[in-house]
Amino acid sequence: MSTVYYNIGKYFLLMVNTFTKPEKRRVYPKLIVQEIDKIGLQSLGIVALLSLFMGAVVTLQTASNIDSGWIPRWTIGFTTRQTMILEFSSTIVCLILSGKVGGNIASEIGTMRITEQIDAMEIMGINSASYLILPKIVAALFIFPFMVILSMFIGISAGAFVGYTAGVTSLNDFEYGLQYSFELWQVSYSLIKTVFFSFIITSVSSYHGYYTHGGPREVGASSTRAVVYSMVLILIANYILTQLLLL
Amino acid sequence: MIEVKNISKSFAGNAVLKNITTEFYPGKVNFIIGRSGSGKSVLTKCIVGLMEVDHGEIFFDKRNFTILDRWDRKDIRQEMGMLFQGSALFSSLTVEENILFPLQMFSSMSKSEMLDRVNTCLKRVNLEGKNHLYPSELSGGMQKRTGIARAIALNPRYLFCDEPNSGLDPQTAIVIDNLIREITYEFNSTTVVISHDMNSVLETGDHINFIYQGELTWRGNKTEILHTDNEALNNFVFPSKFMQQIREKLKG
């Protein structure tokens, strides 16, 4: 148990270092833009692909489960919307990004640690935590919500297209379902969750990378730990935020 | 000058450095030598502040480094340059960007002045024209020279070199040794070199510190090392019959 407290304390100390006294502020915008490209734009493909197929599958599964004539066909559009907005586009996409982005961050920083690049920064007098981690966190907080909105759009569009082409719903029914009892707050709820998740992914992965010791095998282990811890924390945060924001 | 006073450091109860006191002089190549695991890397990490000492003090030109927090150490750290064993070049940056890095972070030069400085440093280490290569495109010796160029970019008062010759062929090792020596004399920097390479030690060691099992057991220069009766040092520097014969010849 003391190891858990030790790691929590170490994580918070790293975050304090990350958010205090950034080096020469004018170098940060460039770093943030680079990180937006690296952890955001380069993940667009996988997010789009997942959302496309997930929206399509949710539509078909909902249609296949409606075997009562009493349940209207617009339920398909309604269910697809709710699934994509409330859970898939925020939670599931972030879980997947924790694998791609989190693993990437942990291995990048971990490699810098074992090859003494972080020591080189420290000896120059640079706050390495701030220089390496802060741009990643800021970039993720900025770009992930856009990716989640894109995921919602692609998933719902794919659902409408597949529902129509498979003949399980008409576009009018699907559209009616999309608009039925829609509350904008649900999108806000999803985006709030995304902001928390993006912080978890970048900070937890950075933590595991930053404190890597040893060689390439330990970098791999750090990367795995980063993904596992990020995923578990996202699931816990998802439950807590849902309880706080929706009920 | 760097003064180390009564430094001790332990890991999990295991004493790695035992009450070490020594000085490193400006304008001289100061060596720390010793067997693997003797504590020389830990001593260097303590001096540059990558590790905290358990007891003792470190002074950089009378400024007590040990009592400063990380923010106040910044001023002294900006006067340090370090060449790492594995060069520690930023792999995602080109040679030019690597050398620009400390300049961008700490100097108030204009971009053209910074580029001039980069080219001067590259010229100094005979790497002109290699500006746009990445570290992975360089040989081991070129990586070390780029590391030296980055270390001297801000004209450091204190230069640390962690096993600068490891992994290099003897001829390239001599080039690196000469470069370190020339830079030390040129900038009058306090240079501290950790090395296993006895050729370097005997060739360029102005001041040598021998650490044995965490204790500083001998200090002297490259001439005095030939006449020492310190058994551990003799076994370390002249381990083979061949080396002992060389010592006798050198003494003669």
mmCIF file of N, CA and C in Angstrom, chain B residues 13-105:
data_model
loop_
_atom_site.group_PDB
_atom_site.id
_atom_site.type_symbol
_atom_site.label_atom_id
_atom_site.label_comp_id
_atom_site.label_asym_id
_atom_site.label_seq_id
_atom_site.Cartn_x
_atom_site.Cartn_y
_atom_site.Cartn_z
ATOM 1 N N GLY B 13 21.305 1.795 2.332
ATOM 2 C CA GLY B 13 22.265 1.425 3.379
ATOM 3 C C GLY B 13 23.646 1.062 2.870
ATOM 4 N N ASN B 14 23.795 0.978 1.554
ATOM 5 C CA ASN B 14 25.081 0.613 0.978
ATOM 6 C C ASN B 14 25.856 1.895 0.621
ATOM 7 N N ALA B 15 26.943 2.138 1.342
ATOM 8 C CA ALA B 15 27.704 3.380 1.128
ATOM 9 C C ALA B 15 28.471 3.309 -0.189
ATOM 10 N N VAL B 16 28.129 4.217 -1.110
ATOM 11 C CA VAL B 16 28.779 4.229 -2.422
ATOM 12 C C VAL B 16 29.903 5.265 -2.446
ATOM 13 N N LEU B 17 29.685 6.396 -1.782
ATOM 14 C CA LEU B 17 30.734 7.402 -1.644
ATOM 15 C C LEU B 17 30.993 7.616 -0.155
ATOM 16 N N LYS B 18 32.273 7.566 0.222
ATOM 17 C CA LYS B 18 32.607 7.675 1.641
ATOM 18 C C LYS B 18 33.501 8.888 1.882
ATOM 19 N N ASN B 19 32.871 9.950 2.346
ATOM 20 C CA ASN B 19 33.618 11.110 2.829
ATOM 21 C C ASN B 19 34.678 11.602 1.830
ATOM 22 N N ILE B 20 34.250 11.907 0.652
ATOM 23 C CA ILE B 20 35.197 12.314 -0.414
ATOM 24 C C ILE B 20 35.433 13.819 -0.389
ATOM 25 N N THR B 21 36.694 14.193 -0.379
ATOM 26 C CA THR B 21 37.074 15.612 -0.441
ATOM 27 C C THR B 21 38.124 15.774 -1.536
ATOM 28 N N THR B 22 37.847 16.675 -2.462
ATOM 29 C CA THR B 22 38.832 16.936 -3.520
ATOM 30 C C THR B 22 38.534 18.273 -4.196
ATOM 31 N N GLU B 23 39.421 18.671 -5.095
ATOM 32 C CA GLU B 23 39.189 19.895 -5.882
ATOM 33 C C GLU B 23 39.421 19.590 -7.359
ATOM 34 N N PHE B 24 38.684 20.335 -8.180
ATOM 35 C CA PHE B 24 38.889 20.261 -9.628
ATOM 36 C C PHE B 24 39.274 21.660 -10.094
ATOM 37 N N TYR B 25 40.390 21.743 -10.789
ATOM 38 C CA TYR B 25 40.990 23.054 -11.053
ATOM 39 C C TYR B 25 40.625 23.626 -12.422
ATOM 40 N N PRO B 26 40.500 24.948 -12.497
ATOM 41 C CA PRO B 26 40.195 25.573 -13.795
ATOM 42 C C PRO B 26 41.391 25.497 -14.732
ATOM 43 N N GLY B 27 41.090 25.376 -16.018
ATOM 44 C CA GLY B 27 42.163 25.329 -17.020
ATOM 45 C C GLY B 27 42.924 24.026 -17.006
ATOM 46 N N LYS B 28 42.395 23.030 -16.289
ATOM 47 C CA LYS B 28 43.067 21.726 -16.234
ATOM 48 C C LYS B 28 42.062 20.624 -16.566
ATOM 49 N N VAL B 29 42.589 19.526 -17.116
ATOM 50 C CA VAL B 29 41.734 18.360 -17.345
ATOM 51 C C VAL B 29 41.833 17.485 -16.092
ATOM 52 N N ASN B 30 40.764 17.486 -15.317
ATOM 53 C CA ASN B 30 40.727 16.741 -14.052
ATOM 54 C C ASN B 30 40.058 15.386 -14.285
ATOM 55 N N PHE B 31 40.752 14.330 -13.957
ATOM 56 C CA PHE B 31 40.198 12.990 -14.179
ATOM 57 C C PHE B 31 39.656 12.382 -12.891
ATOM 58 N N ILE B 32 38.576 11.622 -13.047
ATOM 59 C CA ILE B 32 38.129 10.731 -11.969
ATOM 60 C C ILE B 32 38.248 9.326 -12.543
ATOM 61 N N ILE B 33 39.091 8.519 -11.938
ATOM 62 C CA ILE B 33 39.255 7.156 -12.442
ATOM 63 C C ILE B 33 38.938 6.159 -11.335
ATOM 64 N N GLY B 34 38.683 4.940 -11.741
ATOM 65 C CA GLY B 34 38.379 3.891 -10.778
ATOM 66 C C GLY B 34 37.720 2.733 -11.482
ATOM 67 N N ARG B 35 37.662 1.601 -10.789
ATOM 68 C CA ARG B 35 37.055 0.416 -11.399
ATOM 69 C C ARG B 35 35.551 0.610 -11.536
ATOM 70 N N SER B 36 34.926 -0.233 -12.342
ATOM 71 C CA SER B 36 33.473 -0.177 -12.471
ATOM 72 C C SER B 36 32.856 -0.413 -11.102
ATOM 73 N N GLY B 37 31.860 0.401 -10.745
ATOM 74 C CA GLY B 37 31.180 0.244 -9.460
ATOM 75 C C GLY B 37 31.903 0.903 -8.312
ATOM 76 N N SER B 38 32.989 1.641 -8.616
ATOM 77 C CA SER B 38 33.742 2.269 -7.517
ATOM 78 C C SER B 38 33.068 3.546 -7.009
ATOM 79 N N GLY B 39 32.153 4.093 -7.795
ATOM 80 C CA GLY B 39 31.423 5.270 -7.337
ATOM 81 C C GLY B 39 31.721 6.551 -8.110
ATOM 82 N N LYS B 40 32.516 6.442 -9.173
ATOM 83 C CA LYS B 40 32.895 7.681 -9.887
ATOM 84 C C LYS B 40 31.725 8.332 -10.625
ATOM 85 N N SER B 41 30.832 7.506 -11.197
ATOM 86 C CA SER B 41 29.672 8.088 -11.881
ATOM 87 C C SER B 41 28.724 8.735 -10.876
ATOM 88 N N VAL B 42 28.578 8.084 -9.709
ATOM 89 C CA VAL B 42 27.717 8.651 -8.658
ATOM 90 C C VAL B 42 28.292 9.982 -8.184
ATOM 91 N N LEU B 43 29.623 10.023 -8.036
ATOM 92 C CA LEU B 43 30.270 11.278 -7.619
ATOM 93 C C LEU B 43 29.980 12.388 -8.635
ATOM 94 N N THR B 44 30.117 12.057 -9.908
ATOM 95 C CA THR B 44 29.873 13.083 -10.934
ATOM 96 C C THR B 44 28.407 13.513 -10.924
ATOM 97 N N LYS B 45 27.494 12.545 -10.787
ATOM 98 C CA LYS B 45 26.068 12.892 -10.752
ATOM 99 C C LYS B 45 25.745 13.768 -9.553
ATOM 100 N N CYS B 46 26.437 13.523 -8.445
ATOM 101 C CA CYS B 46 26.240 14.379 -7.267
ATOM 102 C C CYS B 46 26.768 15.789 -7.541
ATOM 103 N N ILE B 47 27.907 15.863 -8.214
ATOM 104 C CA ILE B 47 28.503 17.188 -8.471
ATOM 105 C C ILE B 47 27.596 18.014 -9.387
ATOM 106 N N VAL B 48 27.049 17.375 -10.422
ATOM 107 C CA VAL B 48 26.215 18.151 -11.361
ATOM 108 C C VAL B 48 24.776 18.297 -10.872
ATOM 109 N N GLY B 49 24.453 17.634 -9.761
ATOM 110 C CA GLY B 49 23.127 17.812 -9.169
ATOM 111 C C GLY B 49 22.061 16.865 -9.683
ATOM 112 N N LEU B 50 22.470 15.814 -10.402
ATOM 113 C CA LEU B 50 21.475 14.824 -10.822
ATOM 114 C C LEU B 50 21.131 13.891 -9.663
ATOM 115 N N MET B 51 21.995 13.858 -8.649
ATOM 116 C CA MET B 51 21.724 13.111 -7.416
ATOM 117 C C MET B 51 22.021 14.028 -6.241
ATOM 118 N N GLU B 52 21.299 13.834 -5.148
ATOM 119 C CA GLU B 52 21.546 14.642 -3.953
ATOM 120 C C GLU B 52 22.497 13.889 -3.030
ATOM 121 N N VAL B 53 23.432 14.606 -2.432
ATOM 122 C CA VAL B 53 24.369 13.946 -1.499
ATOM 123 C C VAL B 53 23.686 13.742 -0.144
ATOM 124 N N ASP B 54 24.150 12.723 0.589
ATOM 125 C CA ASP B 54 23.627 12.519 1.949
ATOM 126 C C ASP B 54 24.295 13.504 2.910
ATOM 127 N N HIS B 55 25.599 13.641 2.774
ATOM 128 C CA HIS B 55 26.375 14.578 3.600
ATOM 129 C C HIS B 55 27.392 15.270 2.710
ATOM 130 N N GLY B 56 27.863 16.412 3.187
ATOM 131 C CA GLY B 56 28.942 17.103 2.484
ATOM 132 C C GLY B 56 28.453 18.275 1.652
ATOM 133 N N GLU B 57 29.401 18.969 1.063
ATOM 134 C CA GLU B 57 29.092 20.180 0.296
ATOM 135 C C GLU B 57 29.885 20.232 -1.002
ATOM 136 N N ILE B 58 29.291 20.909 -1.990
ATOM 137 C CA ILE B 58 29.977 21.100 -3.274
ATOM 138 C C ILE B 58 29.960 22.601 -3.578
ATOM 139 N N PHE B 59 31.120 23.131 -3.884
ATOM 140 C CA PHE B 59 31.228 24.571 -4.178
ATOM 141 C C PHE B 59 31.678 24.780 -5.615
ATOM 142 N N PHE B 60 30.948 25.614 -6.331
ATOM 143 C CA PHE B 60 31.366 26.035 -7.664
ATOM 144 C C PHE B 60 31.870 27.463 -7.542
ATOM 145 N N ASP B 61 33.175 27.636 -7.597
ATOM 146 C CA ASP B 61 33.775 28.953 -7.383
ATOM 147 C C ASP B 61 33.169 29.640 -6.156
ATOM 148 N N LYS B 62 33.261 28.952 -5.035
ATOM 149 C CA LYS B 62 32.821 29.443 -3.714
ATOM 150 C C LYS B 62 31.297 29.491 -3.554
ATOM 151 N N ARG B 63 30.537 29.116 -4.589
ATOM 152 C CA ARG B 63 29.078 29.107 -4.448
ATOM 153 C C ARG B 63 28.638 27.712 -4.020
ATOM 154 N N ASN B 64 27.983 27.643 -2.860
ATOM 155 C CA ASN B 64 27.600 26.342 -2.308
ATOM 156 C C ASN B 64 26.398 25.777 -3.072
ATOM 157 N N PHE B 65 26.661 24.777 -3.888
ATOM 158 C CA PHE B 65 25.636 24.195 -4.764
ATOM 159 C C PHE B 65 24.637 23.356 -3.974
ATOM 160 N N THR B 66 25.113 22.726 -2.893
ATOM 161 C CA THR B 66 24.285 21.759 -2.174
ATOM 162 C C THR B 66 23.112 22.402 -1.423
ATOM 163 N N ILE B 67 23.261 23.652 -1.031
ATOM 164 C CA ILE B 67 22.178 24.261 -0.244
ATOM 165 C C ILE B 67 21.137 24.954 -1.137
ATOM 166 N N LEU B 68 21.410 24.998 -2.435
ATOM 167 C CA LEU B 68 20.467 25.677 -3.331
ATOM 168 C C LEU B 68 19.341 24.737 -3.765
ATOM 169 N N ASP B 69 18.130 25.302 -3.969
ATOM 170 C CA ASP B 69 17.068 24.457 -4.522
ATOM 171 C C ASP B 69 17.209 24.450 -6.043
ATOM 172 N N ARG B 70 16.356 23.647 -6.710
ATOM 173 C CA ARG B 70 16.572 23.437 -8.149
ATOM 174 C C ARG B 70 16.468 24.733 -8.950
ATOM 175 N N TRP B 71 15.665 25.683 -8.473
ATOM 176 C CA TRP B 71 15.495 26.934 -9.228
ATOM 177 C C TRP B 71 16.732 27.817 -9.086
ATOM 178 N N ASP B 72 17.299 27.807 -7.846
ATOM 179 C CA ASP B 72 18.487 28.645 -7.635
ATOM 180 C C ASP B 72 19.740 28.025 -8.250
ATOM 181 N N ARG B 73 19.688 26.721 -8.490
ATOM 182 C CA ARG B 73 20.837 26.056 -9.116
ATOM 183 C C ARG B 73 20.945 26.382 -10.604
ATOM 184 N N LYS B 74 19.845 26.891 -11.136
ATOM 185 C CA LYS B 74 19.776 27.141 -12.573
ATOM 186 C C LYS B 74 20.952 27.982 -13.090
ATOM 187 N N ASP B 75 21.290 29.021 -12.333
ATOM 188 C CA ASP B 75 22.367 29.917 -12.783
ATOM 189 C C ASP B 75 23.677 29.154 -12.940
ATOM 190 N N ILE B 76 23.962 28.291 -11.939
ATOM 191 C CA ILE B 76 25.214 27.518 -12.015
ATOM 192 C C ILE B 76 25.123 26.491 -13.139
ATOM 193 N N ARG B 77 23.945 25.886 -13.275
ATOM 194 C CA ARG B 77 23.787 24.846 -14.298
ATOM 195 C C ARG B 77 23.978 25.396 -15.703
ATOM 196 N N GLN B 78 23.597 26.666 -15.875
ATOM 197 C CA GLN B 78 23.767 27.247 -17.210
ATOM 198 C C GLN B 78 25.243 27.501 -17.528
ATOM 199 N N GLU B 79 26.078 27.354 -16.505
ATOM 200 C CA GLU B 79 27.528 27.484 -16.737
ATOM 201 C C GLU B 79 28.174 26.118 -16.939
ATOM 202 N N MET B 80 27.346 25.065 -16.922
ATOM 203 C CA MET B 80 27.882 23.705 -17.086
ATOM 204 C C MET B 80 27.631 23.208 -18.496
ATOM 205 N N GLY B 81 28.560 22.390 -18.968
ATOM 206 C CA GLY B 81 28.323 21.650 -20.198
ATOM 207 C C GLY B 81 28.665 20.212 -19.889
ATOM 208 N N MET B 82 27.944 19.292 -20.502
ATOM 209 C CA MET B 82 28.275 17.899 -20.206
ATOM 210 C C MET B 82 28.249 17.051 -21.473
ATOM 211 N N LEU B 83 29.275 16.247 -21.600
ATOM 212 C CA LEU B 83 29.318 15.256 -22.677
ATOM 213 C C LEU B 83 29.009 13.909 -22.045
ATOM 214 N N PHE B 84 27.930 13.299 -22.495
ATOM 215 C CA PHE B 84 27.510 12.029 -21.897
ATOM 216 C C PHE B 84 28.169 10.847 -22.595
ATOM 217 N N GLN B 85 28.190 9.739 -21.861
ATOM 218 C CA GLN B 85 28.807 8.513 -22.392
ATOM 219 C C GLN B 85 28.181 8.119 -23.731
ATOM 220 N N GLY B 86 26.842 8.192 -23.794
ATOM 221 C CA GLY B 86 26.154 7.839 -25.041
ATOM 222 C C GLY B 86 25.829 9.070 -25.881
ATOM 223 N N SER B 87 26.499 10.150 -25.615
ATOM 224 C CA SER B 87 26.316 11.453 -26.279
ATOM 225 C C SER B 87 25.038 12.185 -25.871
ATOM 226 N N ALA B 88 23.936 11.433 -25.656
ATOM 227 C CA ALA B 88 22.657 12.024 -25.222
ATOM 228 C C ALA B 88 22.202 13.159 -26.136
ATOM 229 N N LEU B 89 22.439 12.979 -27.426
ATOM 230 C CA LEU B 89 21.925 13.986 -28.373
ATOM 231 C C LEU B 89 20.423 13.775 -28.512
ATOM 232 N N PHE B 90 19.698 14.865 -28.762
ATOM 233 C CA PHE B 90 18.252 14.731 -28.936
ATOM 234 C C PHE B 90 18.006 14.112 -30.307
ATOM 235 N N SER B 91 17.492 12.879 -30.274
ATOM 236 C CA SER B 91 17.432 12.093 -31.508
ATOM 237 C C SER B 91 16.471 12.661 -32.543
ATOM 238 N N SER B 92 15.503 13.464 -32.094
ATOM 239 C CA SER B 92 14.528 14.002 -33.053
ATOM 240 C C SER B 92 15.003 15.322 -33.662
ATOM 241 N N LEU B 93 16.172 15.797 -33.205
ATOM 242 C CA LEU B 93 16.689 17.070 -33.715
ATOM 243 C C LEU B 93 17.948 16.844 -34.542
ATOM 244 N N THR B 94 18.177 17.732 -35.507
ATOM 245 C CA THR B 94 19.393 17.643 -36.311
ATOM 246 C C THR B 94 20.586 18.125 -35.476
ATOM 247 N N VAL B 95 21.781 17.950 -36.047
ATOM 248 C CA VAL B 95 22.999 18.417 -35.380
ATOM 249 C C VAL B 95 22.863 19.907 -35.044
ATOM 250 N N GLU B 96 22.421 20.674 -36.035
ATOM 251 C CA GLU B 96 22.281 22.124 -35.829
ATOM 252 C C GLU B 96 21.271 22.435 -34.716
ATOM 253 N N GLU B 97 20.141 21.735 -34.747
ATOM 254 C CA GLU B 97 19.096 21.993 -33.741
ATOM 255 C C GLU B 97 19.557 21.581 -32.346
ATOM 256 N N ASN B 98 20.362 20.509 -32.286
ATOM 257 C CA ASN B 98 20.907 20.079 -30.997
ATOM 258 C C ASN B 98 21.758 21.175 -30.366
ATOM 259 N N ILE B 99 22.584 21.805 -31.196
ATOM 260 C CA ILE B 99 23.490 22.839 -30.664
ATOM 261 C C ILE B 99 22.724 24.140 -30.425
ATOM 262 N N LEU B 100 21.697 24.350 -31.250
ATOM 263 C CA LEU B 100 20.862 25.551 -31.053
ATOM 264 C C LEU B 100 20.069 25.488 -29.749
ATOM 265 N N PHE B 101 19.757 24.259 -29.323
ATOM 266 C CA PHE B 101 18.849 24.070 -28.188
ATOM 267 C C PHE B 101 19.207 24.891 -26.944
ATOM 268 N N PRO B 102 20.447 24.749 -26.407
ATOM 269 C CA PRO B 102 20.764 25.573 -25.221
ATOM 270 C C PRO B 102 20.774 27.066 -25.530
ATOM 271 N N LEU B 103 21.138 27.415 -26.774
ATOM 272 C CA LEU B 103 21.173 28.840 -27.142
ATOM 273 C C LEU B 103 19.760 29.419 -27.159
ATOM 274 N N GLN B 104 18.820 28.656 -27.717
ATOM 275 C CA GLN B 104 17.433 29.124 -27.769
ATOM 276 C C GLN B 104 16.837 29.255 -26.378
ATOM 277 N N MET B 105 17.235 28.349 -25.498
ATOM 278 C CA MET B 105 16.637 28.344 -24.163
ATOM 279 C C MET B 105 17.222 29.429 -23.254
#
